[in-house]
Tab-separated table of C-alpha atoms and ligand atoms in Angstrom:
chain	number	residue	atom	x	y	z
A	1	UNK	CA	93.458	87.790	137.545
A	2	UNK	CA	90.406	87.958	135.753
A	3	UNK	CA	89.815	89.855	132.795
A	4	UNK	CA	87.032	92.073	131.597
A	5	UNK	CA	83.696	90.437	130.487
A	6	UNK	CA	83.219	92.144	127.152
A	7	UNK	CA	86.360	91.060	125.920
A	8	UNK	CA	85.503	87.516	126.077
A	9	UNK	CA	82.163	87.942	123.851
A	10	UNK	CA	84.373	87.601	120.754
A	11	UNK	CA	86.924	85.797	119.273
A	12	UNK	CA	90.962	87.078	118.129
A	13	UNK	CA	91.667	88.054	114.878
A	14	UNK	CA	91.634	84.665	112.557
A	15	UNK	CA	93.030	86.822	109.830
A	16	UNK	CA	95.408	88.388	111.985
A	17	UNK	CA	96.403	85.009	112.908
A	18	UNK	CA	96.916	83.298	109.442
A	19	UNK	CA	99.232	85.851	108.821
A	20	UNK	CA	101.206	84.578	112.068
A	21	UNK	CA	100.876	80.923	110.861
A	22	UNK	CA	101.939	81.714	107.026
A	23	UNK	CA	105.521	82.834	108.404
A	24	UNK	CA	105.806	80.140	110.353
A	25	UNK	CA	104.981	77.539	107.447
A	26	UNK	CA	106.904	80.204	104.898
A	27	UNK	CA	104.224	79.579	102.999
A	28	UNK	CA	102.250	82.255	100.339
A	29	UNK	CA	100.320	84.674	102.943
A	30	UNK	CA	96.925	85.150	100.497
A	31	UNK	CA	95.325	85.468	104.273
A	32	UNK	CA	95.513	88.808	105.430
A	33	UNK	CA	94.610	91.891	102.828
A	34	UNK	CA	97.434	93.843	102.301
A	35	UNK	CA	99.629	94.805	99.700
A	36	UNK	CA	103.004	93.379	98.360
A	37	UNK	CA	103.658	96.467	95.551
A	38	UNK	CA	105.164	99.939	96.893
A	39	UNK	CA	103.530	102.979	97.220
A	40	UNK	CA	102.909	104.944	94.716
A	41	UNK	CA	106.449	107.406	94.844
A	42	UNK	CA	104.822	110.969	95.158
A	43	UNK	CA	102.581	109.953	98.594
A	44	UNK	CA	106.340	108.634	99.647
A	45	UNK	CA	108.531	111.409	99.028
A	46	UNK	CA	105.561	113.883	100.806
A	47	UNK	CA	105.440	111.744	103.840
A	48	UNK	CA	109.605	111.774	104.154
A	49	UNK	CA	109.812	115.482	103.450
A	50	UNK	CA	107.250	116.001	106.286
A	51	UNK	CA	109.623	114.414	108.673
A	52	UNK	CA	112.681	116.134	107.690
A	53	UNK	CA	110.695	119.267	107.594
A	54	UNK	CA	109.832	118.178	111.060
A	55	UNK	CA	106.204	117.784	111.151
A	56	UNK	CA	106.707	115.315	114.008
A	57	UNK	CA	104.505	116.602	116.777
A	58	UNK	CA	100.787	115.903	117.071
A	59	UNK	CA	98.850	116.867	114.393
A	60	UNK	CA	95.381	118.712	115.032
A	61	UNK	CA	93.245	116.043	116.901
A	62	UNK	CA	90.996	115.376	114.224
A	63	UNK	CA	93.077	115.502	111.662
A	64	UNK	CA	95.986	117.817	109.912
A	65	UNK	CA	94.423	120.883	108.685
A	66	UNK	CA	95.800	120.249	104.981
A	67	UNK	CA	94.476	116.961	104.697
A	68	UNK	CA	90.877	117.694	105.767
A	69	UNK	CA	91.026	120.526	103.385
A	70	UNK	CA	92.281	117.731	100.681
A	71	UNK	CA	89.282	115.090	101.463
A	72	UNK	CA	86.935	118.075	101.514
A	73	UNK	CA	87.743	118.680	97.950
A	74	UNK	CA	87.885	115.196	96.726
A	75	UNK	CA	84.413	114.272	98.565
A	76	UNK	CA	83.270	117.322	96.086
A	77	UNK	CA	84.927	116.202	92.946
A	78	UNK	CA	84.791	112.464	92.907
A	79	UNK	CA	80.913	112.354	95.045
A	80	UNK	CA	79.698	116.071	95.124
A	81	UNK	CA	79.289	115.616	98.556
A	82	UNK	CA	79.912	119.180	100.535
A	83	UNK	CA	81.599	118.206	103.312
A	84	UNK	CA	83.069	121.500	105.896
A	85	UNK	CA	86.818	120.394	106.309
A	86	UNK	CA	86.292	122.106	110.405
A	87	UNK	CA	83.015	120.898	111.307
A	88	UNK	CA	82.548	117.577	109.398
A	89	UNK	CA	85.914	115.451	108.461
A	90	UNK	CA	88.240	113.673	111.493
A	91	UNK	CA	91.238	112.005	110.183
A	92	UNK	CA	91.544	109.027	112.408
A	93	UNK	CA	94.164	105.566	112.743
A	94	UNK	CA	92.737	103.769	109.715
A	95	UNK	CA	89.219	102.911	108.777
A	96	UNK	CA	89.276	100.186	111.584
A	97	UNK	CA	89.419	103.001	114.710
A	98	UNK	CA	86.956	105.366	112.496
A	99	UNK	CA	84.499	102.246	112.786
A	100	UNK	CA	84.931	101.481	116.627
A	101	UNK	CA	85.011	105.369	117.927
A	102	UNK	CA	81.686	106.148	115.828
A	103	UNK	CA	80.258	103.103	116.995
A	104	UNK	CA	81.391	103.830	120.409
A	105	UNK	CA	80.267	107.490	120.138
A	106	UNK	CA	76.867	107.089	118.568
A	107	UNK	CA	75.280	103.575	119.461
A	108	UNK	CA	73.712	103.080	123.097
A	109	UNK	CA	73.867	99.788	124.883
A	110	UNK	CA	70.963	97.292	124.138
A	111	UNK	CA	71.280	99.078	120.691
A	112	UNK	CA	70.867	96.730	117.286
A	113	UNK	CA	73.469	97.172	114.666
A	114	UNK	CA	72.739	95.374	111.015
A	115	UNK	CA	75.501	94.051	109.695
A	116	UNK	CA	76.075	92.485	106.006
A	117	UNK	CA	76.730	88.438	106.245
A	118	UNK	CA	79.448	87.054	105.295
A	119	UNK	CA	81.430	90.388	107.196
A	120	UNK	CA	84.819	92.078	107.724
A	121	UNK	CA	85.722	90.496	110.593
A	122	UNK	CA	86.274	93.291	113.024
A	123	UNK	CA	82.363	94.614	112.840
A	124	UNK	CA	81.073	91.571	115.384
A	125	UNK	CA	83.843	92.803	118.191
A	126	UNK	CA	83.150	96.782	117.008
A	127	UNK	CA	79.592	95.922	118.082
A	128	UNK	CA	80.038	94.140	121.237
A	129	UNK	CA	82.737	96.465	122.698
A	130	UNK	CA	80.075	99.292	122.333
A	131	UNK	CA	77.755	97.365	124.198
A	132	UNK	CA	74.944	96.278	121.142
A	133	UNK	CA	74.151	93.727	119.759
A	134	UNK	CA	74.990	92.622	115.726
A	135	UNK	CA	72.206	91.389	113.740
A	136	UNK	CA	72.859	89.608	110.370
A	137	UNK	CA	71.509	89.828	107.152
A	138	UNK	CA	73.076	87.340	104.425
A	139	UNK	CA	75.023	89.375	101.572
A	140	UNK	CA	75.833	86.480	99.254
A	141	UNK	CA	79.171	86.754	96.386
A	142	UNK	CA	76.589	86.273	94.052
A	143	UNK	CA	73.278	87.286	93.600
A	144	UNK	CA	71.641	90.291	95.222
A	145	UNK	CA	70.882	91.626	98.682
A	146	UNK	CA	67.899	89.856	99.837
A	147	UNK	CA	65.402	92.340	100.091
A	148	UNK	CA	62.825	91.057	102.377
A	149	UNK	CA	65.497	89.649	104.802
A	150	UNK	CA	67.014	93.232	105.083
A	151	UNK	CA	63.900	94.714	105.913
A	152	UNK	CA	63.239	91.942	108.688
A	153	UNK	CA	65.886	92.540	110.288
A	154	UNK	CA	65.123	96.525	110.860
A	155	UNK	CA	63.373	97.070	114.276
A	156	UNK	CA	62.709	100.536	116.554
A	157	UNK	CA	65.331	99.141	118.141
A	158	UNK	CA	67.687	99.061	114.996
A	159	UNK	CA	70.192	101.991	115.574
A	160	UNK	CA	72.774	101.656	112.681
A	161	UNK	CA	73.730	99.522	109.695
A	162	UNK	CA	77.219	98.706	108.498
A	163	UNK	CA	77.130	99.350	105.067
A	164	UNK	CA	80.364	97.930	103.254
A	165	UNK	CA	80.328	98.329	99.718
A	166	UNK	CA	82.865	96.942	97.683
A	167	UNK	CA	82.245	94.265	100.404
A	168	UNK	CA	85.011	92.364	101.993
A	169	UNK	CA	84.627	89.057	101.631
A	170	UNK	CA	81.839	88.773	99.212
A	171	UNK	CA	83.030	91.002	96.560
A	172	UNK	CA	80.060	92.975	96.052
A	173	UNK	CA	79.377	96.203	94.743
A	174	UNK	CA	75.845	97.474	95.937
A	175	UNK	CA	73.699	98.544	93.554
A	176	UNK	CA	71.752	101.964	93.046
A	177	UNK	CA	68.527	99.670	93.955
A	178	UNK	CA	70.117	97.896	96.418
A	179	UNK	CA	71.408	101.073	98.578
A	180	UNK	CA	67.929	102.960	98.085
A	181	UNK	CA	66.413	100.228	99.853
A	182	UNK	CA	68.467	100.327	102.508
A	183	UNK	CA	68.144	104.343	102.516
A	184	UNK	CA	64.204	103.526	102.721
A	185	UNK	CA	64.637	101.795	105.621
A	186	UNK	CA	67.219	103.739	107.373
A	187	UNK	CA	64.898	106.452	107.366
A	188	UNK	CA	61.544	104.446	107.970
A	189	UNK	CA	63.339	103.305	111.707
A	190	UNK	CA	65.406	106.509	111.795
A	191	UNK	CA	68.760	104.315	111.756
A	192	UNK	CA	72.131	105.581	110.586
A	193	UNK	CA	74.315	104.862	108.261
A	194	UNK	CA	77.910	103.920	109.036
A	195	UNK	CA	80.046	103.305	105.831
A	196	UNK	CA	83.429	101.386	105.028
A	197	UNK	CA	83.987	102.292	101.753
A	198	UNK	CA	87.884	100.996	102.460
A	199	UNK	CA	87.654	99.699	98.968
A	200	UNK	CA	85.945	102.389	96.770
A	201	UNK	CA	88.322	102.678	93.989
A	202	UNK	CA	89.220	98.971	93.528
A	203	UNK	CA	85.722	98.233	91.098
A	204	UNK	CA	85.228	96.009	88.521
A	205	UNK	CA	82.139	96.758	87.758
A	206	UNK	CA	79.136	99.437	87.929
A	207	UNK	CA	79.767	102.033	89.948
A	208	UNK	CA	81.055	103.343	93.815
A	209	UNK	CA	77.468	105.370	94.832
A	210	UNK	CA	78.504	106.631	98.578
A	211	UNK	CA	74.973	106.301	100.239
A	212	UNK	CA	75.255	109.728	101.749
A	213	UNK	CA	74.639	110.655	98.260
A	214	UNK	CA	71.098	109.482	98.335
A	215	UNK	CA	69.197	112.184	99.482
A	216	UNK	CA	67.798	112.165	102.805
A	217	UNK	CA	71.146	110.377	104.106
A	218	UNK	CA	73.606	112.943	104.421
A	219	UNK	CA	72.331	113.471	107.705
A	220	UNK	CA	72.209	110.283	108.911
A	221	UNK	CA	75.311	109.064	107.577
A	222	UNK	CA	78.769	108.309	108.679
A	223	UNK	CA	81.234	108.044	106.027
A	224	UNK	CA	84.565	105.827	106.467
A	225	UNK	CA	87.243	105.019	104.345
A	226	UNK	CA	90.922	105.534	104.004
A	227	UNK	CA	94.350	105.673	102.725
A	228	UNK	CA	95.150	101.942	103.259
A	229	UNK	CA	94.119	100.528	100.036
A	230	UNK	CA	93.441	102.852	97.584
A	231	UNK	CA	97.737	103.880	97.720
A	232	UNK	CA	98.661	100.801	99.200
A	233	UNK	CA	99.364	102.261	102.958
A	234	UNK	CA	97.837	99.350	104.638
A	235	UNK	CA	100.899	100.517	107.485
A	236	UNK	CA	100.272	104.133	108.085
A	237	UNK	CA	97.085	103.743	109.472
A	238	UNK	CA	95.423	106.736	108.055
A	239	UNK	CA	91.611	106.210	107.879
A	240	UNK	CA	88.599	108.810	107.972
A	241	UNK	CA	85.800	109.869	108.195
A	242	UNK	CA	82.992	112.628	106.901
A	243	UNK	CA	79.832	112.980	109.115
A	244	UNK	CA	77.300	115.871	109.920
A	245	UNK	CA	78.838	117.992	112.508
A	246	UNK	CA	76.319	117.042	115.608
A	247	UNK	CA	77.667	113.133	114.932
A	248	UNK	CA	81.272	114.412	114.601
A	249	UNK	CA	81.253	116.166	117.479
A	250	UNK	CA	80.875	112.884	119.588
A	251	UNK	CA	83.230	110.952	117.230
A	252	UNK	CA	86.099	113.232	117.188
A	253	UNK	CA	85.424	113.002	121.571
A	254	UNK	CA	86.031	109.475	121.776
A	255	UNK	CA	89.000	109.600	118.626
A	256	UNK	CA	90.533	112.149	120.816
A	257	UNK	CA	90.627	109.939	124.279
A	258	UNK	CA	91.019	106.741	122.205
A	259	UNK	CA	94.655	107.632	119.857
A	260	UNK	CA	94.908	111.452	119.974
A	261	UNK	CA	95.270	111.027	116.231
A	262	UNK	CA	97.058	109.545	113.053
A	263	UNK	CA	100.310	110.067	112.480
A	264	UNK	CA	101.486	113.617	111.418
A	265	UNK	CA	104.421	113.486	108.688
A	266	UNK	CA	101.530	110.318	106.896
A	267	UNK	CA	98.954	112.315	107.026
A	268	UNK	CA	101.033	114.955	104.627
A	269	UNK	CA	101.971	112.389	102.298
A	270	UNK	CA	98.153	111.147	102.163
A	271	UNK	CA	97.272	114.935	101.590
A	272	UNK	CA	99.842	115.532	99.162
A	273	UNK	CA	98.843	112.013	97.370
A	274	UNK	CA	94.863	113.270	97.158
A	275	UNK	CA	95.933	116.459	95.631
A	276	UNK	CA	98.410	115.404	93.087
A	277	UNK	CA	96.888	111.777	91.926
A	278	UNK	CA	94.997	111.959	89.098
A	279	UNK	CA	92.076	109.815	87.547
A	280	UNK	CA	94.782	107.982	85.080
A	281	UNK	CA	96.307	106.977	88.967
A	282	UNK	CA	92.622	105.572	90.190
A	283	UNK	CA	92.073	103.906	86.581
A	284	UNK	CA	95.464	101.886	86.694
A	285	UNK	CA	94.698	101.160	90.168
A	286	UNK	CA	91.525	98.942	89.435
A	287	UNK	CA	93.011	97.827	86.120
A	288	UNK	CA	95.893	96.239	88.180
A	289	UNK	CA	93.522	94.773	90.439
A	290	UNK	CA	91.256	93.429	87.743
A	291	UNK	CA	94.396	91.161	86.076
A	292	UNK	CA	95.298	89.984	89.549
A	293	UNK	CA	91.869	88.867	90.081
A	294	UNK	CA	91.484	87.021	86.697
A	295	UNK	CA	94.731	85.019	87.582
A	296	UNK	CA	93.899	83.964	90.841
A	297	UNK	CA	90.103	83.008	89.646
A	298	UNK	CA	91.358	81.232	86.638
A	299	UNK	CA	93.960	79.181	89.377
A	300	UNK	CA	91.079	78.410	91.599
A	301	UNK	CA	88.516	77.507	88.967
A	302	UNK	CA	91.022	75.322	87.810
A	303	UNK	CA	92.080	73.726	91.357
A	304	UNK	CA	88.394	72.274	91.719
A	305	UNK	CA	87.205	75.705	93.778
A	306	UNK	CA	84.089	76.729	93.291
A	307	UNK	CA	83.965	80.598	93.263
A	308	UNK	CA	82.283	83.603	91.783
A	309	UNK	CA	85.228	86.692	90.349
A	310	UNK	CA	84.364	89.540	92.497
A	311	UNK	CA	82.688	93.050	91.624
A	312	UNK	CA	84.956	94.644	93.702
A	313	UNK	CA	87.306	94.629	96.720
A	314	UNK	CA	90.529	92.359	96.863
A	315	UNK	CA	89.310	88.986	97.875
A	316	UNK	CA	87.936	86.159	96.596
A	317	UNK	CA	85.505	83.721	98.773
A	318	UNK	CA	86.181	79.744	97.506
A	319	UNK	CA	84.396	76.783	98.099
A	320	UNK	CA	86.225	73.880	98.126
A	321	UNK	CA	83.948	71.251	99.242
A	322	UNK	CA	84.953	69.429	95.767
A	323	UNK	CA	88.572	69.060	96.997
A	324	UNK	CA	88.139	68.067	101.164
A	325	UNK	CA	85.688	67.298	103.394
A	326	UNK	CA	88.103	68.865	106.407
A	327	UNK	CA	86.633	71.484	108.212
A	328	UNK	CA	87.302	74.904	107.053
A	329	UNK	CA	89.990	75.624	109.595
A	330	UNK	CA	91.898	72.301	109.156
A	331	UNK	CA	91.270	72.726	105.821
A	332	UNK	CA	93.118	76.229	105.414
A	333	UNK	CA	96.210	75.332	107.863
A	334	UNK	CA	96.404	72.227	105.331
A	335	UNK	CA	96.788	74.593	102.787
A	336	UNK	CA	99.378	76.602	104.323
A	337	UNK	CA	101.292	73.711	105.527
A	338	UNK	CA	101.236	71.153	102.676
A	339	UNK	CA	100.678	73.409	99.559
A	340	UNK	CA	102.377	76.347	100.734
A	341	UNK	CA	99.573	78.918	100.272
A	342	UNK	CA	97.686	80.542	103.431
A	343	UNK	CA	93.768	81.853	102.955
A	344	UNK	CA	91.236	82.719	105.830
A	345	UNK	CA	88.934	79.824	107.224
A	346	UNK	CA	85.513	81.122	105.748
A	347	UNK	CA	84.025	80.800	108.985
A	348	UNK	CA	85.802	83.620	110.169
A	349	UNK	CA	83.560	85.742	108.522
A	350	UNK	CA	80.055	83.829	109.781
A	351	UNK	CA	78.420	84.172	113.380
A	352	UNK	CA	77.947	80.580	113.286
A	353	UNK	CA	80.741	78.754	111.283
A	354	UNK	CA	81.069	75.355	110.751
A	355	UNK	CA	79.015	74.069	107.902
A	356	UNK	CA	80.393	76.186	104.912
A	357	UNK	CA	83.262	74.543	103.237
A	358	UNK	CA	84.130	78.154	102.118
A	359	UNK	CA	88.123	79.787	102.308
A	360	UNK	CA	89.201	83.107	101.312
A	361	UNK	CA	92.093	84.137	99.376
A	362	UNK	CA	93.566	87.812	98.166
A	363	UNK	CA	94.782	89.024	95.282
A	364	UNK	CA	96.392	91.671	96.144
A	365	UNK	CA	99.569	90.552	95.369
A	366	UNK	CA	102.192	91.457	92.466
A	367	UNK	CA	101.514	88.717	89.334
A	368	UNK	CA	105.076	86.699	90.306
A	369	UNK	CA	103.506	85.772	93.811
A	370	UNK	CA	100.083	85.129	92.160
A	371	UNK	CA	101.311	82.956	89.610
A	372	UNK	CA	103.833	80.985	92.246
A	373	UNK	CA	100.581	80.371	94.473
A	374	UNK	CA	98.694	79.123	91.512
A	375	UNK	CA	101.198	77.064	90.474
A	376	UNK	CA	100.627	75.383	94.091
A	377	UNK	CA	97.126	75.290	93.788
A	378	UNK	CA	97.008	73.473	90.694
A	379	UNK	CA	98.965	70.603	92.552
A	380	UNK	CA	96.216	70.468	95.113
A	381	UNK	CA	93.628	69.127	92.738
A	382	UNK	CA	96.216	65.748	93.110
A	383	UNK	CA	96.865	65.771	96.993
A	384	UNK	CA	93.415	66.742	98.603
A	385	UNK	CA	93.103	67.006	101.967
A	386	UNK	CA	92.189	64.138	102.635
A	387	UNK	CA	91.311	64.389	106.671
A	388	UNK	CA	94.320	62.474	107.611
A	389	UNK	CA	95.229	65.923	108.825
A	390	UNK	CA	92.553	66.269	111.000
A	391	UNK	CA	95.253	64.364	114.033
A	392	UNK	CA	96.970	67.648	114.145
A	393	UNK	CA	94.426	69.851	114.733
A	394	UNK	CA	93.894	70.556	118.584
A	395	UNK	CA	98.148	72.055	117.891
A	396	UNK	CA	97.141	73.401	114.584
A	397	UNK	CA	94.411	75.698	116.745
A	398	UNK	CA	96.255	76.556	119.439
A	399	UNK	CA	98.954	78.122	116.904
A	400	UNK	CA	96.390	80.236	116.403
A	401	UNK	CA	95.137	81.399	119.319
A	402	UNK	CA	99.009	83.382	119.550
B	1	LIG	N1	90.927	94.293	105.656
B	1	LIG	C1	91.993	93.352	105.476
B	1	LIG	C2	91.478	91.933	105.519
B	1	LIG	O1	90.307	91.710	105.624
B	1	LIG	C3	93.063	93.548	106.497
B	1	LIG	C4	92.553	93.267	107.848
B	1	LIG	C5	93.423	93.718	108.927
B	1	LIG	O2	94.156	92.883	109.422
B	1	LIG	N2	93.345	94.962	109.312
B	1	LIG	O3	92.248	91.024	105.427
């Protein structure tokens, strides 16, 4: 049987797949972002009293009544953005579907979509499945958004830009400047805005600036982010996502037909977690994440990487053309094999890969695991990979292709 067309315009999940290939070495998974710390108790304790209080039907389709109400009045106090809990919040199964049903709700095929180089993997396949076409503009660790590239690469035909800020993999944290000039341009081609702002509260510096904040872009802009990192829920899949009501009318259409909606008893918890966490709760949260990401630069500074500590986000992106000349992919299983720690090929986050001797690793990981996997690392700077390695590969691949 043959399968459909669209599907085979992209490639699987690498990230997904170092995951798979981390248990299977029982190496240190510092692949795929997601937690190793619990949940902060209150969010927990919510989210079990909702099931025994048997809130285990379908919630509203676009969301549970009490936890629009709870992201309409933390859009006010954290952003004062006015956003009408009926008409312009869906709660929806993590950031990831919020991405793909407002892409497949608001982009028409032949469409362009902009999208910030290196990327969150899932934005190429987002694009294709609803029928446009990516275009990239290079978003480098360090150093700013290139200006003139960004506005070459807006066109009449340019109907949205992904706007990612913190920015997984790069680690930045736009800048007031930075996100005007996109806002000029969004409104000189009459483009949209769609958001992941996944990572708003995990900052290390300046400061999380929504761009529907900017005026003349609450109307054009679709706001996503989500439970999933900022209380460490990566599992419940509760995402969302604040748009004017026209856009959110088509989005909560294809949300609807696509997963009816996020789970019920979570989406208490999540409501009961807005309501109840204070700033000391959002302050400890990046504090945390700033120690964790001093370790694991320190460990890869000293390891013979080559990489810049990020603004924001959970990730760092690591060159390690000083340590192998394998390619990026044999390079990262030899990691996870031989040294017992698991990143991302960098590639995974390029159009074209290949040439970039680049890896990423997270940090967001409690300090014992941290300190085990740069206690690992350290070794490397004796072993190398040294290309011997390279034998294995065609296997090595196909391990992850499952
Ligand atoms: N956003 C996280 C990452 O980039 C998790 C991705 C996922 O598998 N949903 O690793």
């Amino acid at each position: 049987m043959t399968t459909a067309r669209r599907t085979h315009g992209f490639r699987e999940s690498v990230i997904r797949g170092m995951t798979r290939l981390a248990r299977e070495y029982n190496s240190i998974n510092l692949a795929q972002g997601f937690p190793n710390f619990p949940a902060p108790d209150l969010l927990k304790e919510a989210a079990i009293r909702a099931v025994r209080d048997d809130i285990n039907q379908y919630a509203i389709t676009w969301g549970a009544q009490r936890l629009r109400e709870a992201l309409a009045r933390k859009y006010a106090t954290w952003y004062a953005i006015a956003a009408d809990p009926e008409r312009e919040i869906t709660v929806t199964c993590g950031a990831t579907e919020a991405m793909i049903a407002t892409l497949l709700a608001l982009v028409n095929p032949g469409d362009e979509v902009i999208v910030f180089e290196p990327f969150y993997e899932n934005y190429g396949p987002d694009t294709i499945l609803a029928d446009a076409r990516p275009v990239y503009v290079p978003l480098e660790p360090s150093g700013p958004l290139d200006l003139d590239r960004l506005a070459s690469a807006f066109s009449p035909r340019t109907r949205a830009i992904i706007v990612n800020t913190p920015s997984n993999p790069a680690g930045r944290v736009l800048t007031r400047a930075e996100l005007e000039a996109i806002r000029d341009l969004c409104v000189r081609y009459d483009a949209l805005a769609v958001t992941d702002e996944i990572y708003e509260h995990i900052r290390f510096w300046g400061e999380h600036i929504p761009i529907a904040t900017l005026p003349g872009m609450r109307e054009r802009t679709v706001t996503i982010s989500g439970a999933s990192k900022t209380f460490s829920v990566t599992g419940w899949r509760v995402g969302w996502i604040v748009a004017p009501a026209a856009l959110t009318d088509a989005i909560r259409k294809v949300h609807d037909f696509l997963t009816v909606g996020a789970p019920a008893p979570l989406q208490e918890g999540v409501a009961v977690a807005l309501d109840q966490l204070d700033e000391s709760f959002y302050a400890s949260l990046a504090e945390g994440y700033r120690g964790r990401r001093d370790l694991l630069h320190a460990a890869l500074v000293e390891s013979g990487f080559k990489c810049e500590p990020p603004e924001g986000a959970y990730y760092i992106l690591a060159d390690y053309s000083g340590l192998s000349e394998l390619d990026d992919t044999a390079f990262a299983v030899w990691l996870s094999r031989e040294v017992g720690v698991t990143p991302v090929p960098g590639s995974s986050f390029f159009s074209r890969g290949g040439e970039r001797s680049l890896v990423r690793f997270v940090f967001c990981k409690t300090s014992d695991v941290l300190e085990e996997a740069a206690r690992r690392l350290r070794g490397t700077a004796g072993q190398r990979g040294s290309g011997a390695e390279r034998t294995e590969e065609p296997a090595v691949r196909s391990g992850l292709q499952r």
